[in-house]
Amino acid sequence: MNKQAIVFWAFIVLAALGVISFMTRASLSSILIPLIVFGVVFLLYKFPPARWSRKAKTPKIKPSAKTMAKVNAQNNVNVRKSSSSKKRKDYPFQVIQGQKGKSNEEDVPKYH
């Protein structure tokens, strides 16, 4: 086992022992109140009220004709570029041919 797993399981065992000792010493009201608080927090987390939702309902603003013309012009440029693209992409790299794979008589040393 790795170190993190040992630490994790040690914390789980200590937490279980703490819960068991708390249950034996505590009265019903001291157990019930934390359970109710935990339940309310869990329910609010799972089912938040509509006013707390992260989806901000902003009014839709209609863009001006000038803005729409710019957007359409950009979209048309992108469509033209993608339709006229070649099968092979051009990269800024250049392959330099080496001598490693070739067997030339000049590469063989004269003396062994």
Coordinates of C-alpha atoms in Angstrom, one line a residue, residues 12-110:
I12 CA -11.4 6.8 8.4
V13 CA -10.8 4.6 11.4
L14 CA -10.2 7.6 13.7
A15 CA -13.4 9.2 12.4
A16 CA -15.4 6.1 13.0
L17 CA -14.1 5.8 16.5
G18 CA -15.0 9.4 17.2
V19 CA -18.5 8.9 15.8
I20 CA -19.0 5.8 18.0
S21 CA -17.7 7.5 21.1
F22 CA -19.9 10.6 20.4
M23 CA -23.0 8.4 20.0
T24 CA -22.4 6.6 23.3
R25 CA -22.0 9.8 25.3
A26 CA -24.6 12.0 23.5
S27 CA -28.2 12.4 24.1
L28 CA -30.9 12.3 21.4
S29 CA -31.0 16.1 21.0
S30 CA -27.2 16.5 20.5
I31 CA -27.3 13.8 17.8
L32 CA -30.5 15.1 16.1
I33 CA -29.5 18.7 15.7
P34 CA -26.3 18.0 13.6
L35 CA -28.2 15.5 11.5
I36 CA -30.9 18.1 10.7
V37 CA -28.3 20.7 9.9
F38 CA -26.4 18.3 7.7
G39 CA -29.6 17.3 5.9
V40 CA -30.7 20.9 5.3
V41 CA -27.2 21.8 3.9
F42 CA -27.3 18.6 1.7
L43 CA -30.8 19.4 0.3
L44 CA -29.8 23.0 -0.4
Y45 CA -26.7 21.8 -2.2
K46 CA -28.6 19.2 -4.3
F47 CA -31.7 21.3 -5.0
P48 CA -30.8 25.0 -4.8
P49 CA -33.6 27.6 -4.8
A50 CA -34.2 29.3 -8.2
R51 CA -32.9 32.7 -7.0
W52 CA -29.5 31.1 -6.0
S53 CA -29.0 29.3 -9.4
R54 CA -25.8 30.3 -11.2
K55 CA -27.7 30.7 -14.5
A56 CA -28.0 34.5 -14.6
K57 CA -31.0 35.4 -16.6
T58 CA -29.8 38.4 -18.5
P59 CA -32.1 40.1 -21.0
K60 CA -31.3 39.3 -24.5
I61 CA -29.9 42.3 -26.4
K62 CA -30.4 42.4 -30.1
P63 CA -27.1 43.3 -31.8
S64 CA -27.1 46.2 -34.2
A65 CA -27.0 45.6 -38.0
K66 CA -23.4 46.8 -38.1
T67 CA -22.3 44.2 -35.5
M68 CA -24.2 41.5 -37.3
A69 CA -22.5 42.5 -40.6
K70 CA -19.1 42.1 -38.9
V71 CA -20.0 38.7 -37.4
N72 CA -21.3 37.5 -40.7
A73 CA -18.2 38.7 -42.5
Q74 CA -15.9 36.9 -40.1
N75 CA -18.0 33.7 -40.4
N76 CA -17.8 33.9 -44.2
V77 CA -14.0 34.3 -44.1
N78 CA -13.7 31.2 -41.9
V79 CA -16.0 29.1 -44.2
R80 CA -13.9 30.1 -47.2
K81 CA -10.7 29.2 -45.5
S82 CA -11.9 25.8 -44.4
S83 CA -13.5 24.9 -47.7
S84 CA -10.4 25.7 -49.7
S85 CA -8.0 23.8 -47.4
K86 CA -5.6 21.4 -48.9
K87 CA -5.5 17.7 -48.0
R88 CA -2.0 18.2 -46.6
K89 CA -1.4 20.9 -44.1
D90 CA 1.5 23.3 -44.3
Y91 CA 3.7 23.2 -41.3
P92 CA 6.6 25.6 -40.6
F93 CA 9.0 22.7 -40.2
Q94 CA 11.4 21.4 -42.8
V95 CA 12.8 17.9 -42.9
I96 CA 16.6 17.7 -43.2
Q97 CA 17.7 14.5 -44.9
G98 CA 20.4 12.6 -43.0
Q99 CA 23.0 10.0 -43.8
K100 CA 22.1 7.5 -41.1
G101 CA 20.0 5.1 -43.0
K102 CA 22.0 5.1 -46.2
S103 CA 24.8 2.7 -46.9
N104 CA 27.5 4.5 -48.8
E105 CA 30.9 3.0 -49.4
E106 CA 32.5 6.2 -48.3
D107 CA 31.0 5.6 -44.7
V108 CA 32.8 2.3 -44.3
P109 CA 36.1 2.8 -42.5
K110 CA 39.2 1.6 -44.4

